[in-house]
Amino acid sequence: MSDQSSQSSQSSQVSLRYSEEFPQGNGDFSLISSDGVVFTISRFLLSHVSPVFEDMLDLGTASSSQAAELQVTEDSETLDQLLRFFDPLKDPAPITLDTIEKFLEAARKYQVERVFKYWEEKMIVRDESNQVVKISAPLTCLALADYFGRREMLRLALREL
């Protein structure tokens, strides 16, 4: 029985590697994804964009032990997409139907409103006078807008169906 627990303990450990977009030395704080990728980013950027990170880092500063890293539940692809919205020098990663739900869930978790605005703008097709012509992938938008409580997007998506 101890062999089984030893094997499961070893298989649950993930070897860490650094993100190419947010490498070691890129900032003063590290976020570690669920699949073992370390993202280094500035505490200031985290606090500036996310009230959740701002509160976490304020609490960390007030305590005697100031951790320079945090293990998060998001996978590296989701975390990479999210952190690109924190760093003004990075371009947003492409959003696909396969990644959008986890991406928006992370944005909600960390209260990054600009991610929702970006997603909504990407889904809305406008004419030359900036009027809404249609919604891309209206059924997907409808489901996501309903799930994430985005009333205006929900209204626009319903109009398409």
PDB file of C-alpha atoms in Angstrom:
ATOM      1  CA  MET A   1       0.000   0.000   0.000  1.00  0.00           C
ATOM      2  CA  SER A   2       2.858   2.379   0.725  1.00  0.00           C
ATOM      3  CA  ASP A   3       4.189   1.710  -2.809  1.00  0.00           C
ATOM      4  CA  GLN A   4       0.874   2.889  -4.276  1.00  0.00           C
ATOM      5  CA  SER A   5       0.801   6.076  -2.207  1.00  0.00           C
ATOM      6  CA  SER A   6       4.429   6.737  -3.096  1.00  0.00           C
ATOM      7  CA  GLN A   7       3.675   6.300  -6.804  1.00  0.00           C
ATOM      8  CA  SER A   8       0.588   8.535  -6.684  1.00  0.00           C
ATOM      9  CA  SER A   9       2.563  11.166  -4.772  1.00  0.00           C
ATOM     10  CA  GLN A  10       5.284  11.128  -7.416  1.00  0.00           C
ATOM     11  CA  SER A  11       2.805  11.276 -10.311  1.00  0.00           C
ATOM     12  CA  SER A  12       0.966  14.217  -8.718  1.00  0.00           C
ATOM     13  CA  GLN A  13       4.179  16.245  -8.557  1.00  0.00           C
ATOM     14  CA  VAL A  14       4.701  18.374 -11.655  1.00  0.00           C
ATOM     15  CA  SER A  15       8.123  19.565 -12.746  1.00  0.00           C
ATOM     16  CA  LEU A  16       8.194  23.344 -13.075  1.00  0.00           C
ATOM     17  CA  ARG A  17       9.218  25.247 -16.184  1.00  0.00           C
ATOM     18  CA  TYR A  18       9.143  28.971 -16.957  1.00  0.00           C
ATOM     19  CA  SER A  19       6.743  30.623 -19.370  1.00  0.00           C
ATOM     20  CA  GLU A  20       8.308  31.952 -22.567  1.00  0.00           C
ATOM     21  CA  GLU A  21       6.130  35.091 -22.485  1.00  0.00           C
ATOM     22  CA  PHE A  22       6.572  35.730 -18.752  1.00  0.00           C
ATOM     23  CA  PRO A  23      10.056  34.297 -18.020  1.00  0.00           C
ATOM     24  CA  GLN A  24      12.103  34.307 -14.855  1.00  0.00           C
ATOM     25  CA  GLY A  25      13.229  37.858 -14.074  1.00  0.00           C
ATOM     26  CA  ASN A  26      10.229  39.402 -15.868  1.00  0.00           C
ATOM     27  CA  GLY A  27       8.760  40.578 -12.557  1.00  0.00           C
ATOM     28  CA  ASP A  28       8.866  40.313  -8.795  1.00  0.00           C
ATOM     29  CA  PHE A  29       6.053  37.800  -8.356  1.00  0.00           C
ATOM     30  CA  SER A  30       5.458  34.277  -9.693  1.00  0.00           C
ATOM     31  CA  LEU A  31       2.179  32.559 -10.487  1.00  0.00           C
ATOM     32  CA  ILE A  32       2.408  28.796 -10.919  1.00  0.00           C
ATOM     33  CA  SER A  33      -0.195  27.181 -13.169  1.00  0.00           C
ATOM     34  CA  SER A  34      -1.857  23.865 -12.414  1.00  0.00           C
ATOM     35  CA  ASP A  35       0.332  22.200 -15.050  1.00  0.00           C
ATOM     36  CA  GLY A  36       3.600  23.502 -13.585  1.00  0.00           C
ATOM     37  CA  VAL A  37       4.393  26.592 -15.666  1.00  0.00           C
ATOM     38  CA  VAL A  38       5.837  29.542 -13.736  1.00  0.00           C
ATOM     39  CA  PHE A  39       4.799  33.015 -14.890  1.00  0.00           C
ATOM     40  CA  THR A  40       6.738  35.955 -13.456  1.00  0.00           C
ATOM     41  CA  ILE A  41       5.058  39.340 -13.521  1.00  0.00           C
ATOM     42  CA  SER A  42       5.143  42.624 -11.646  1.00  0.00           C
ATOM     43  CA  ARG A  43       3.123  42.854  -8.433  1.00  0.00           C
ATOM     44  CA  PHE A  44       2.171  46.354  -9.540  1.00  0.00           C
ATOM     45  CA  LEU A  45       0.603  45.071 -12.784  1.00  0.00           C
ATOM     46  CA  LEU A  46      -1.278  42.316 -10.956  1.00  0.00           C
ATOM     47  CA  SER A  47      -2.636  44.806  -8.424  1.00  0.00           C
ATOM     48  CA  HIS A  48      -3.443  47.447 -11.015  1.00  0.00           C
ATOM     49  CA  VAL A  49      -5.569  45.195 -13.236  1.00  0.00           C
ATOM     50  CA  SER A  50      -7.187  42.849 -10.711  1.00  0.00           C
ATOM     51  CA  PRO A  51      -8.822  43.870  -7.435  1.00  0.00           C
ATOM     52  CA  VAL A  52      -8.514  40.246  -6.335  1.00  0.00           C
ATOM     53  CA  PHE A  53      -4.736  40.248  -6.769  1.00  0.00           C
ATOM     54  CA  GLU A  54      -4.585  43.715  -5.218  1.00  0.00           C
ATOM     55  CA  ASP A  55      -6.268  42.412  -2.066  1.00  0.00           C
ATOM     56  CA  MET A  56      -4.118  39.255  -1.977  1.00  0.00           C
ATOM     57  CA  LEU A  57      -0.897  41.197  -2.373  1.00  0.00           C
ATOM     58  CA  ASP A  58      -1.960  43.833   0.190  1.00  0.00           C
ATOM     59  CA  LEU A  59      -2.623  41.059   2.689  1.00  0.00           C
ATOM     60  CA  GLY A  60       0.759  39.497   1.855  1.00  0.00           C
ATOM     61  CA  THR A  61       2.530  42.793   2.438  1.00  0.00           C
ATOM     62  CA  ALA A  62       0.887  43.222   5.824  1.00  0.00           C
ATOM     63  CA  SER A  63       1.940  39.770   6.998  1.00  0.00           C
ATOM     64  CA  SER A  64       5.412  38.952   8.226  1.00  0.00           C
ATOM     65  CA  SER A  65       6.064  36.308   5.579  1.00  0.00           C
ATOM     66  CA  GLN A  66       5.786  37.828   2.133  1.00  0.00           C
ATOM     67  CA  ALA A  67       5.498  35.004  -0.399  1.00  0.00           C
ATOM     68  CA  ALA A  68       6.857  35.756  -3.845  1.00  0.00           C
ATOM     69  CA  GLU A  69       4.797  33.055  -5.550  1.00  0.00           C
ATOM     70  CA  LEU A  70       1.272  31.714  -5.706  1.00  0.00           C
ATOM     71  CA  GLN A  71      -0.042  28.376  -6.987  1.00  0.00           C
ATOM     72  CA  VAL A  72      -3.253  28.899  -8.997  1.00  0.00           C
ATOM     73  CA  THR A  73      -5.845  26.460 -10.350  1.00  0.00           C
ATOM     74  CA  GLU A  74      -5.723  27.696 -13.954  1.00  0.00           C
ATOM     75  CA  ASP A  75      -3.725  25.811 -16.585  1.00  0.00           C
ATOM     76  CA  SER A  76      -0.843  27.513 -18.392  1.00  0.00           C
ATOM     77  CA  GLU A  77      -2.797  28.312 -21.555  1.00  0.00           C
ATOM     78  CA  THR A  78      -5.544  30.071 -19.599  1.00  0.00           C
ATOM     79  CA  LEU A  79      -3.073  31.890 -17.350  1.00  0.00           C
ATOM     80  CA  ASP A  80      -1.042  33.029 -20.370  1.00  0.00           C
ATOM     81  CA  GLN A  81      -4.179  34.417 -22.038  1.00  0.00           C
ATOM     82  CA  LEU A  82      -5.187  36.219 -18.853  1.00  0.00           C
ATOM     83  CA  LEU A  83      -1.795  37.696 -17.960  1.00  0.00           C
ATOM     84  CA  ARG A  84      -1.449  39.225 -21.421  1.00  0.00           C
ATOM     85  CA  PHE A  85      -4.213  41.611 -20.321  1.00  0.00           C
ATOM     86  CA  PHE A  86      -2.123  42.673 -17.333  1.00  0.00           C
ATOM     87  CA  ASP A  87       1.009  43.614 -19.265  1.00  0.00           C
ATOM     88  CA  PRO A  88       0.553  46.559 -21.664  1.00  0.00           C
ATOM     89  CA  LEU A  89       3.537  45.387 -23.732  1.00  0.00           C
ATOM     90  CA  LYS A  90       1.925  42.033 -24.592  1.00  0.00           C
ATOM     91  CA  ASP A  91      -0.592  41.382 -27.352  1.00  0.00           C
ATOM     92  CA  PRO A  92      -3.679  39.335 -26.467  1.00  0.00           C
ATOM     93  CA  ALA A  93      -3.460  35.647 -27.338  1.00  0.00           C
ATOM     94  CA  PRO A  94      -5.991  34.317 -29.845  1.00  0.00           C
ATOM     95  CA  ILE A  95      -9.238  33.190 -28.247  1.00  0.00           C
ATOM     96  CA  THR A  96     -10.814  30.015 -29.590  1.00  0.00           C
ATOM     97  CA  LEU A  97     -14.043  28.203 -28.869  1.00  0.00           C
ATOM     98  CA  ASP A  98     -11.926  25.612 -27.039  1.00  0.00           C
ATOM     99  CA  THR A  99     -10.360  28.155 -24.666  1.00  0.00           C
ATOM    100  CA  ILE A 100     -12.960  30.885 -24.216  1.00  0.00           C
ATOM    101  CA  GLU A 101     -14.908  29.413 -21.299  1.00  0.00           C
ATOM    102  CA  LYS A 102     -11.843  28.819 -19.087  1.00  0.00           C
ATOM    103  CA  PHE A 103     -10.483  32.238 -20.084  1.00  0.00           C
ATOM    104  CA  LEU A 104     -13.686  34.063 -19.118  1.00  0.00           C
ATOM    105  CA  GLU A 105     -13.969  32.004 -15.921  1.00  0.00           C
ATOM    106  CA  ALA A 106     -10.469  33.140 -14.899  1.00  0.00           C
ATOM    107  CA  ALA A 107     -11.377  36.734 -15.780  1.00  0.00           C
ATOM    108  CA  ARG A 108     -14.427  36.494 -13.534  1.00  0.00           C
ATOM    109  CA  LYS A 109     -12.466  34.840 -10.722  1.00  0.00           C
ATOM    110  CA  TYR A 110      -9.828  37.593 -10.707  1.00  0.00           C
ATOM    111  CA  GLN A 111     -12.323  40.365 -11.632  1.00  0.00           C
ATOM    112  CA  VAL A 112     -10.584  41.446 -14.841  1.00  0.00           C
ATOM    113  CA  GLU A 113     -13.395  43.381 -16.523  1.00  0.00           C
ATOM    114  CA  ARG A 114     -11.289  44.368 -19.535  1.00  0.00           C
ATOM    115  CA  VAL A 115     -11.222  40.714 -20.647  1.00  0.00           C
ATOM    116  CA  PHE A 116     -15.013  40.675 -20.939  1.00  0.00           C
ATOM    117  CA  LYS A 117     -14.996  43.946 -22.867  1.00  0.00           C
ATOM    118  CA  TYR A 118     -12.344  42.560 -25.213  1.00  0.00           C
ATOM    119  CA  TRP A 119     -14.320  39.339 -25.796  1.00  0.00           C
ATOM    120  CA  GLU A 120     -17.537  41.248 -26.452  1.00  0.00           C
ATOM    121  CA  GLU A 121     -15.844  43.559 -28.959  1.00  0.00           C
ATOM    122  CA  LYS A 122     -14.298  40.592 -30.770  1.00  0.00           C
ATOM    123  CA  MET A 123     -17.699  38.908 -31.101  1.00  0.00           C
ATOM    124  CA  ILE A 124     -19.546  41.986 -32.400  1.00  0.00           C
ATOM    125  CA  VAL A 125     -19.367  42.751 -36.124  1.00  0.00           C
ATOM    126  CA  ARG A 126     -19.973  46.448 -36.819  1.00  0.00           C
ATOM    127  CA  ASP A 127     -20.566  48.423 -39.998  1.00  0.00           C
ATOM    128  CA  GLU A 128     -18.672  51.554 -41.070  1.00  0.00           C
ATOM    129  CA  SER A 129     -20.942  53.742 -38.901  1.00  0.00           C
ATOM    130  CA  ASN A 130     -20.111  51.559 -35.846  1.00  0.00           C
ATOM    131  CA  GLN A 131     -23.587  50.020 -35.700  1.00  0.00           C
ATOM    132  CA  VAL A 132     -23.903  46.372 -34.668  1.00  0.00           C
ATOM    133  CA  VAL A 133     -24.454  44.251 -37.769  1.00  0.00           C
ATOM    134  CA  LYS A 134     -24.266  40.795 -36.246  1.00  0.00           C
ATOM    135  CA  ILE A 135     -22.713  38.633 -33.561  1.00  0.00           C
ATOM    136  CA  SER A 136     -20.100  36.010 -34.414  1.00  0.00           C
ATOM    137  CA  ALA A 137     -21.020  32.550 -33.067  1.00  0.00           C
ATOM    138  CA  PRO A 138     -24.342  33.750 -31.608  1.00  0.00           C
ATOM    139  CA  LEU A 139     -25.238  30.473 -29.877  1.00  0.00           C
ATOM    140  CA  THR A 140     -21.874  30.314 -28.099  1.00  0.00           C
ATOM    141  CA  CYS A 141     -22.149  33.990 -27.206  1.00  0.00           C
ATOM    142  CA  LEU A 142     -25.648  33.432 -25.896  1.00  0.00           C
ATOM    143  CA  ALA A 143     -24.546  30.582 -23.623  1.00  0.00           C
ATOM    144  CA  LEU A 144     -21.460  32.430 -22.343  1.00  0.00           C
ATOM    145  CA  ALA A 145     -23.283  35.746 -21.904  1.00  0.00           C
ATOM    146  CA  ASP A 146     -25.988  34.002 -19.888  1.00  0.00           C
ATOM    147  CA  TYR A 147     -23.489  32.045 -17.768  1.00  0.00           C
ATOM    148  CA  PHE A 148     -21.345  35.115 -17.031  1.00  0.00           C
ATOM    149  CA  GLY A 149     -24.252  37.550 -16.586  1.00  0.00           C
ATOM    150  CA  ARG A 150     -23.408  39.786 -19.546  1.00  0.00           C
ATOM    151  CA  ARG A 151     -26.877  41.205 -20.236  1.00  0.00           C
ATOM    152  CA  GLU A 152     -26.090  43.393 -23.248  1.00  0.00           C
ATOM    153  CA  MET A 153     -24.238  40.588 -25.017  1.00  0.00           C
ATOM    154  CA  LEU A 154     -27.086  38.242 -24.162  1.00  0.00           C
ATOM    155  CA  ARG A 155     -29.559  40.656 -25.747  1.00  0.00           C
ATOM    156  CA  LEU A 156     -27.471  40.994 -28.910  1.00  0.00           C
ATOM    157  CA  ALA A 157     -26.967  37.245 -29.227  1.00  0.00           C
ATOM    158  CA  LEU A 158     -30.695  36.587 -28.773  1.00  0.00           C
ATOM    159  CA  ARG A 159     -31.416  39.020 -31.583  1.00  0.00           C
ATOM    160  CA  GLU A 160     -29.299  36.860 -33.906  1.00  0.00           C
ATOM    161  CA  LEU A 161     -31.196  33.630 -33.253  1.00  0.00           C
TER     162      LEU A 161
END
